[in-house]
Coordinates of C-alpha atoms in Angstrom, one line a residue:
X1 CA -25.2 -37.2 -13.2
X2 CA -27.9 -38.7 -10.9
X3 CA -28.6 -38.1 -7.2
X4 CA -25.9 -40.4 -5.9
X5 CA -23.1 -39.1 -8.1
X6 CA -22.7 -35.7 -6.4
X7 CA -23.1 -34.1 -3.0
X8 CA -23.7 -30.5 -2.2
X9 CA -22.2 -29.1 1.0
X10 CA -22.9 -25.5 1.8
X11 CA -20.7 -23.5 4.1
X12 CA -22.7 -20.7 5.8
X13 CA -22.3 -18.2 8.6
X14 CA -24.5 -17.6 11.7
X15 CA -23.8 -14.2 13.2
X16 CA -24.1 -13.8 17.0
X17 CA -26.1 -10.6 17.8
X18 CA -24.9 -9.6 21.2
X19 CA -27.8 -7.1 21.8
X20 CA -30.3 -9.8 21.2
X21 CA -28.3 -12.5 22.8
X22 CA -28.9 -15.0 20.0
X23 CA -27.5 -16.6 16.8
X24 CA -29.3 -15.4 13.7
X25 CA -30.3 -18.2 11.2
X26 CA -32.0 -15.9 8.7
X27 CA -28.8 -15.4 6.5
X28 CA -28.4 -19.2 6.3
X29 CA -32.1 -19.6 5.3
X30 CA -31.6 -16.9 2.7
X31 CA -28.5 -18.4 1.1
X32 CA -30.1 -21.8 0.9
X33 CA -33.1 -20.3 -0.8
X34 CA -30.9 -18.7 -3.4
X35 CA -29.2 -22.0 -4.0
X36 CA -32.6 -23.7 -4.5
X37 CA -33.6 -21.1 -7.0
X38 CA -30.8 -22.3 -9.3
X39 CA -31.6 -25.9 -8.7
X40 CA -29.2 -26.8 -5.9
X41 CA -30.5 -28.5 -2.8
X42 CA -27.7 -28.8 -0.2
X43 CA -27.2 -32.2 1.3
X44 CA -25.4 -30.7 4.3
X45 CA -24.9 -27.3 5.9
X46 CA -21.7 -26.4 7.6
X47 CA -22.8 -23.7 10.0
X48 CA -19.9 -21.5 11.1
X49 CA -20.2 -19.4 14.2
X50 CA -18.1 -18.2 17.1
X51 CA -19.9 -20.8 19.3
X52 CA -21.7 -24.2 19.1
X53 CA -25.1 -24.1 17.4
X54 CA -27.8 -25.1 19.9
X55 CA -30.0 -28.1 18.9
X56 CA -33.1 -26.0 18.7
X57 CA -31.4 -23.7 16.2
X58 CA -30.2 -26.6 14.1
X59 CA -33.8 -27.9 14.0
X60 CA -35.0 -24.5 12.9
X61 CA -32.5 -24.4 10.1
X62 CA -33.4 -27.9 9.0
X63 CA -37.1 -27.0 8.9
X64 CA -36.6 -23.9 6.8
X65 CA -34.0 -25.2 4.4
X66 CA -35.3 -28.8 3.8
X67 CA -32.0 -30.2 4.9
X68 CA -32.2 -33.3 7.2
X69 CA -31.5 -32.5 10.9
X70 CA -28.3 -34.6 10.8
X71 CA -27.1 -32.6 7.8
X72 CA -27.0 -29.4 9.8
X73 CA -23.4 -29.4 11.2
X74 CA -22.2 -27.1 13.9
X75 CA -18.8 -25.6 13.2
X76 CA -17.8 -23.4 16.1
X77 CA -14.4 -21.6 16.4
X78 CA -11.7 -24.0 17.7
X79 CA -8.3 -23.2 19.1
X80 CA -6.6 -25.5 16.6
X81 CA -7.6 -26.1 13.0
X82 CA -6.4 -29.7 13.5
X83 CA -9.4 -30.4 15.7
X84 CA -11.8 -29.8 12.8
X85 CA -11.7 -33.4 11.4
X86 CA -12.7 -34.9 14.7
X87 CA -15.4 -32.3 15.1
X88 CA -16.9 -33.1 11.7
X89 CA -16.6 -36.8 12.2
X90 CA -18.4 -36.7 15.6
X91 CA -21.4 -35.0 13.9
X92 CA -21.4 -37.6 11.1
X93 CA -20.5 -35.5 8.1
X94 CA -18.2 -38.1 6.6
X95 CA -20.8 -40.8 6.9
X96 CA -23.5 -38.5 5.4
X97 CA -21.4 -37.8 2.3
X98 CA -20.3 -41.5 1.9
X99 CA -24.0 -42.6 2.1
X100 CA -25.0 -40.0 -0.4
X101 CA -22.4 -41.1 -2.9
X102 CA -23.0 -44.8 -2.1
X103 CA -19.3 -45.3 -1.0
X104 CA -18.5 -48.3 1.0
X105 CA -15.6 -47.3 3.3
X106 CA -13.9 -48.6 6.3
X107 CA -14.6 -47.0 9.6
X108 CA -12.8 -43.7 9.9
X109 CA -9.5 -43.8 11.8
X110 CA -8.6 -40.4 13.2
X111 CA -5.8 -41.6 15.4
X112 CA -3.4 -39.6 13.3
X113 CA -5.3 -36.4 13.8
X114 CA -5.8 -37.1 17.5
X115 CA -2.0 -37.6 17.9
X116 CA -1.4 -34.4 16.1
X117 CA -3.8 -32.4 18.3
X118 CA -2.2 -34.0 21.4
X119 CA 1.3 -32.9 20.2
X120 CA 0.0 -29.4 19.6
X121 CA -1.6 -29.2 23.1
X122 CA 1.2 -30.8 25.0
X123 CA 4.6 -29.5 23.9
X124 CA 7.7 -30.3 25.9
X125 CA 9.5 -27.0 25.0
X126 CA 8.9 -23.5 23.9
X127 CA 10.9 -21.2 21.6
X128 CA 10.3 -17.7 20.5
X129 CA 11.1 -16.7 16.9
X130 CA 11.5 -13.1 15.8
X131 CA 10.0 -12.6 12.3
X132 CA 11.4 -9.3 11.0
X133 CA 9.1 -8.3 8.1
X134 CA 7.5 -5.4 6.5
X135 CA 3.8 -6.5 6.3
X136 CA 3.3 -7.2 10.0
X137 CA 0.1 -5.1 10.3
X138 CA -1.7 -7.7 8.2
X139 CA -2.1 -10.9 10.3
X140 CA -2.2 -13.3 7.3
X141 CA 0.6 -11.8 5.3
X142 CA 3.0 -14.5 6.5
X143 CA 0.4 -17.2 7.1
X144 CA 2.3 -19.9 5.2
X145 CA 5.6 -19.2 7.0
X146 CA 3.7 -19.0 10.4
X147 CA 2.2 -22.5 9.8
X148 CA 5.5 -23.9 8.6
X149 CA 7.2 -22.8 11.8
X150 CA 4.4 -24.4 13.9
X151 CA 4.6 -27.6 11.9
X152 CA 8.4 -27.6 12.7
X153 CA 7.5 -27.1 16.3
X154 CA 5.3 -30.1 16.3
X155 CA 8.2 -32.2 15.0
X156 CA 10.5 -30.9 17.7
X157 CA 7.9 -31.3 20.5
X158 CA 7.9 -27.5 20.9
X159 CA 5.5 -24.7 21.0
X160 CA 6.7 -22.0 18.6
X161 CA 5.8 -18.4 19.6
X162 CA 6.2 -16.0 16.7
X163 CA 6.7 -12.3 17.3
X164 CA 6.3 -10.2 14.2
X165 CA 8.6 -7.2 14.2
X166 CA 8.2 -4.3 11.8
X167 CA 11.6 -4.1 10.0
X168 CA 11.2 -0.3 9.8
X169 CA 11.7 -0.2 13.6
X170 CA 15.1 -2.1 13.4
X171 CA 18.3 0.0 13.1
X172 CA 21.9 -0.7 14.0
X173 CA 21.2 1.1 17.3
X174 CA 18.0 -0.8 18.1
X175 CA 18.9 -4.3 16.8
X176 CA 20.1 -5.4 20.2
X177 CA 16.4 -5.9 21.1
X178 CA 16.6 -9.1 19.0
X179 CA 18.9 -10.7 21.6
X180 CA 16.1 -12.0 23.7
X181 CA 14.8 -14.3 20.9
X182 CA 15.8 -17.8 20.2
X183 CA 16.1 -17.4 16.4
X184 CA 15.5 -14.8 13.7
X185 CA 13.6 -15.3 10.5
X186 CA 13.4 -12.7 7.7
X187 CA 10.7 -13.5 5.2
X188 CA 10.1 -12.4 1.6
X189 CA 8.9 -9.1 0.3
X190 CA 9.1 -6.6 -2.5
X191 CA 10.3 -3.0 -2.6
X192 CA 12.7 -0.9 -0.6
X193 CA 10.6 -0.1 2.5
X194 CA 12.0 -1.6 5.6
X195 CA 15.0 -3.2 3.8
X196 CA 17.7 -1.6 6.0
X197 CA 16.0 -3.0 9.1
X198 CA 16.1 -6.5 7.6
X199 CA 19.8 -6.0 6.8
X200 CA 20.4 -4.9 10.4
X201 CA 18.5 -8.0 11.7
X202 CA 20.7 -10.3 9.5
X203 CA 23.8 -8.6 10.7
X204 CA 22.8 -9.0 14.4
X205 CA 22.0 -12.6 13.9
X206 CA 25.4 -13.2 12.1
X207 CA 27.5 -11.3 14.7
X208 CA 25.7 -12.7 17.7
X209 CA 25.4 -16.3 16.5
X210 CA 21.6 -16.4 16.6
X211 CA 20.0 -19.0 14.3
X212 CA 19.0 -17.2 11.2
X213 CA 16.7 -18.2 8.3
X214 CA 16.3 -15.8 5.4
X215 CA 13.6 -16.6 2.8
X216 CA 13.7 -15.0 -0.6
X217 CA 14.4 -11.4 0.2
X218 CA 15.7 -12.7 3.5
X219 CA 18.5 -14.4 1.6
X220 CA 19.1 -11.3 -0.4
X221 CA 19.5 -9.0 2.6
X222 CA 21.8 -11.5 4.2
X223 CA 23.9 -11.4 1.1
X224 CA 23.9 -7.6 1.0
X225 CA 24.8 -7.5 4.7
X226 CA 27.7 -9.9 4.3
X227 CA 29.0 -8.0 1.2
X228 CA 29.0 -4.7 3.1
X229 CA 30.4 -5.8 6.5
X230 CA 32.5 -8.9 5.8
X231 CA 33.6 -8.7 2.1
X232 CA 34.5 -5.0 2.2
X233 CA 32.0 -4.0 -0.5
X234 CA 30.9 -0.7 0.9
X235 CA 27.6 0.5 -0.7
X236 CA 26.6 -3.1 -1.7
X237 CA 22.9 -3.3 -2.4
X238 CA 20.2 -4.7 -4.7
X239 CA 19.3 -2.8 -7.8
X240 CA 15.7 -3.3 -6.7
X241 CA 16.4 -0.8 -3.9
X242 CA 19.1 1.3 -5.5
X243 CA 19.6 1.2 -9.2
X244 CA 22.9 3.1 -9.0
X245 CA 24.5 1.3 -6.0
X246 CA 28.3 0.9 -6.0
X247 CA 28.1 -2.9 -5.8
X248 CA 24.9 -4.6 -7.1
X249 CA 25.4 -7.9 -5.4
X250 CA 21.7 -8.6 -6.1
X251 CA 20.4 -7.7 -9.5
X252 CA 17.7 -8.4 -12.1
X253 CA 18.7 -11.0 -14.7
X254 CA 17.9 -9.4 -18.0
X255 CA 18.6 -12.3 -20.3
X256 CA 18.3 -16.1 -19.9
X257 CA 17.7 -19.2 -21.9
X258 CA 14.4 -21.1 -21.6
X259 CA 14.2 -24.9 -21.6
X260 CA 13.4 -24.9 -25.3
X261 CA 16.6 -22.9 -26.0
X262 CA 15.0 -19.6 -26.8
X263 CA 16.4 -16.4 -25.4
X264 CA 14.2 -14.3 -23.2
X265 CA 14.9 -10.7 -22.4
X266 CA 13.4 -8.5 -19.7
X267 CA 14.2 -5.2 -17.9
X268 CA 13.0 -3.5 -14.8
X269 CA 10.2 -1.8 -16.8
X270 CA 8.8 -5.1 -18.0
X271 CA 5.6 -6.6 -16.7
X272 CA 6.2 -7.9 -13.2
X273 CA 5.0 -11.4 -13.9
X274 CA 7.3 -11.6 -16.9
X275 CA 10.4 -10.9 -14.8
X276 CA 9.6 -13.5 -12.1
X277 CA 11.2 -16.8 -11.6
X278 CA 8.1 -19.0 -10.7
X279 CA 7.4 -22.6 -9.8
X280 CA 9.5 -25.6 -8.8
X281 CA 13.1 -25.8 -9.8
X282 CA 15.9 -28.2 -8.8
X283 CA 19.4 -27.3 -7.6
X284 CA 22.5 -29.2 -6.8
X285 CA 23.6 -29.0 -3.2
X286 CA 27.3 -28.8 -2.2
X287 CA 28.4 -31.8 -0.1
X288 CA 29.7 -31.0 3.4
X289 CA 27.4 -28.0 3.9
X290 CA 24.6 -27.4 6.3
X291 CA 22.2 -27.3 3.3
X292 CA 23.4 -30.8 2.3
X293 CA 22.7 -32.2 5.8
X294 CA 19.2 -30.9 5.4
X295 CA 18.3 -31.6 1.8
X296 CA 20.9 -34.1 0.5
X297 CA 22.3 -33.9 -3.0
X298 CA 19.4 -32.1 -4.7
X299 CA 16.8 -29.6 -3.5
X300 CA 13.6 -28.9 -5.4
X301 CA 11.6 -26.0 -4.2
X302 CA 9.1 -23.4 -5.4
X303 CA 10.0 -19.8 -6.4
X304 CA 8.4 -16.4 -6.7
X305 CA 10.9 -13.6 -7.1
X306 CA 12.5 -11.2 -9.6
X307 CA 16.0 -10.5 -8.4
X308 CA 19.0 -12.8 -8.1
X309 CA 22.4 -12.9 -6.5
X310 CA 24.7 -11.3 -9.0
X311 CA 27.0 -14.0 -10.4
X312 CA 29.8 -11.5 -10.9
X313 CA 30.2 -11.1 -7.1
X314 CA 30.0 -14.7 -6.1
X315 CA 33.8 -15.3 -6.1
X316 CA 34.4 -12.2 -4.0
X317 CA 31.8 -13.3 -1.5
X318 CA 33.2 -16.8 -1.4
X319 CA 36.7 -15.4 -0.7
X320 CA 35.3 -13.5 2.2
X321 CA 33.9 -16.8 3.7
X322 CA 30.3 -16.9 2.5
X323 CA 29.3 -20.4 1.3
X324 CA 27.2 -20.7 -1.8
X325 CA 25.8 -24.1 -1.0
X326 CA 23.3 -24.6 -3.9
X327 CA 23.0 -23.5 -7.5
X328 CA 20.2 -24.1 -10.0
X329 CA 21.0 -27.0 -12.4
X330 CA 20.3 -25.1 -15.6
X331 CA 21.2 -21.4 -15.1
X332 CA 23.6 -21.9 -12.1
X333 CA 21.8 -19.2 -10.1
X334 CA 22.3 -18.9 -6.3
X335 CA 19.7 -20.9 -4.4
X336 CA 21.2 -21.2 -0.9
X337 CA 23.8 -19.3 1.0
X338 CA 25.2 -20.1 4.5
X339 CA 28.0 -19.6 6.9
X340 CA 30.3 -22.4 7.8
X341 CA 29.3 -24.1 11.1
X342 CA 32.8 -23.3 12.4
X343 CA 31.8 -19.6 12.2
X344 CA 28.1 -19.7 13.0
X345 CA 26.0 -22.6 14.4
X346 CA 23.1 -22.1 12.0
X347 CA 22.9 -19.3 9.4
X348 CA 21.1 -20.0 6.1
X349 CA 19.4 -17.9 3.4
X350 CA 17.3 -19.5 0.6
X351 CA 16.1 -17.9 -2.6
X352 CA 13.0 -20.2 -2.8
X353 CA 9.9 -20.5 -0.6
X354 CA 10.1 -23.7 1.4
X355 CA 7.0 -22.9 3.4
X356 CA 4.8 -23.8 0.4
X357 CA 5.7 -27.5 0.9
X358 CA 5.4 -27.8 4.7
X359 CA 2.7 -30.1 6.1
X360 CA 1.6 -30.9 9.7
X361 CA 2.5 -34.5 9.1
X362 CA 6.1 -34.1 7.9
X363 CA 6.8 -30.5 8.6
X364 CA 9.6 -29.3 6.2
X365 CA 13.3 -30.3 6.6
X366 CA 14.5 -26.7 6.5
X367 CA 12.0 -25.4 9.1
X368 CA 12.5 -28.6 11.2
X369 CA 16.2 -27.9 11.3
X370 CA 15.7 -24.2 12.1
X371 CA 13.5 -24.9 15.1
X372 CA 16.0 -27.6 16.3
X373 CA 18.7 -24.9 16.0
X374 CA 16.6 -22.5 18.0
X375 CA 16.2 -25.1 20.8
X376 CA 19.9 -25.8 20.8
X377 CA 20.7 -22.0 21.0
X378 CA 18.2 -21.7 23.9
X379 CA 19.7 -24.7 25.7
X380 CA 23.3 -23.4 25.2
X381 CA 22.4 -20.1 26.8
X382 CA 20.8 -21.7 29.8
X383 CA 17.3 -20.5 29.3
X384 CA 15.6 -23.6 27.9
X385 CA 11.9 -23.6 28.6
X386 CA 10.7 -27.1 29.4
X387 CA 7.0 -27.4 29.7
X388 CA 4.8 -29.8 31.6
X389 CA 1.3 -30.7 30.5
X390 CA 0.9 -27.4 28.6
X391 CA -2.7 -27.0 27.4

């Protein structure tokens, strides 16, 4: 390929040894040695640490790795990931790579990133969202949803505080603890553990007019809750949780037609991947609904789930007042449910995963609307939190 057709950037870690009071460069020297043994000489080293790398340590790394001093880049922990582009630019990483590849570029314009960081550090409002899930002990379990909420906060000039609540701790008797939040979000998941707590959270949000967003399983538990307590379907459930339930309002589709016309058949004993609806699919959105005000005529989102709203119960649910506001174009499967705004200010469940398409630049229309609804709920109840120069 030639020396100017590729660039090698090696991400490495410098541990801080508290007992010695110093950063250790030996692991970085060793990894670079191993790279050189297979013929790779890094052009730049991104040195991760919990603090800035002192100049003398960078010079030491340069000496023992044969990387130019300006190619040893300090990457300390930062309080916002959106500060990283500015941090790398100020140390010349972008110029180094462009020079190596002989790329003639205009001077970097980081105004967009700087504006983003300013918005993150200087919110005008603050809202708190209760995320009622079953994997709350693992900090990154809902990483995509967390970031989508924060993106929506940026676009609403608000800091979004997220409190993860173990759904197993929510019961009809304890659900009142959710009243102090500005909105409730129930994310996806698999299996029966904690499901009744999610159903209780959906019921509390519906009956107390708290903004509610259900994603994947969050939509399904909202459907089950509505079937039980509003449509008169006692014992309603999903066959994922109870195969012999009285009213399987959520069930596994065992037969469907592929795009090529072939018939596919699965059951609950089939390979899990084979029973999933995966990837992007488009749905038609019913005019005059909350979903239509967010998405317009068509919504295209990504999926990762096995069970669907049972088509045999949709009419019964509609008669009871539930709005089925979006159906897939091909199979006519339920994609979005909601309550009329005359009944509830903001209550939506979606079968897809909108968090996968959120970005800090545009956010995502569904999450943007959710945080806007949380701010409206907060203001309506006289507890709006307006912030000044928050940093």
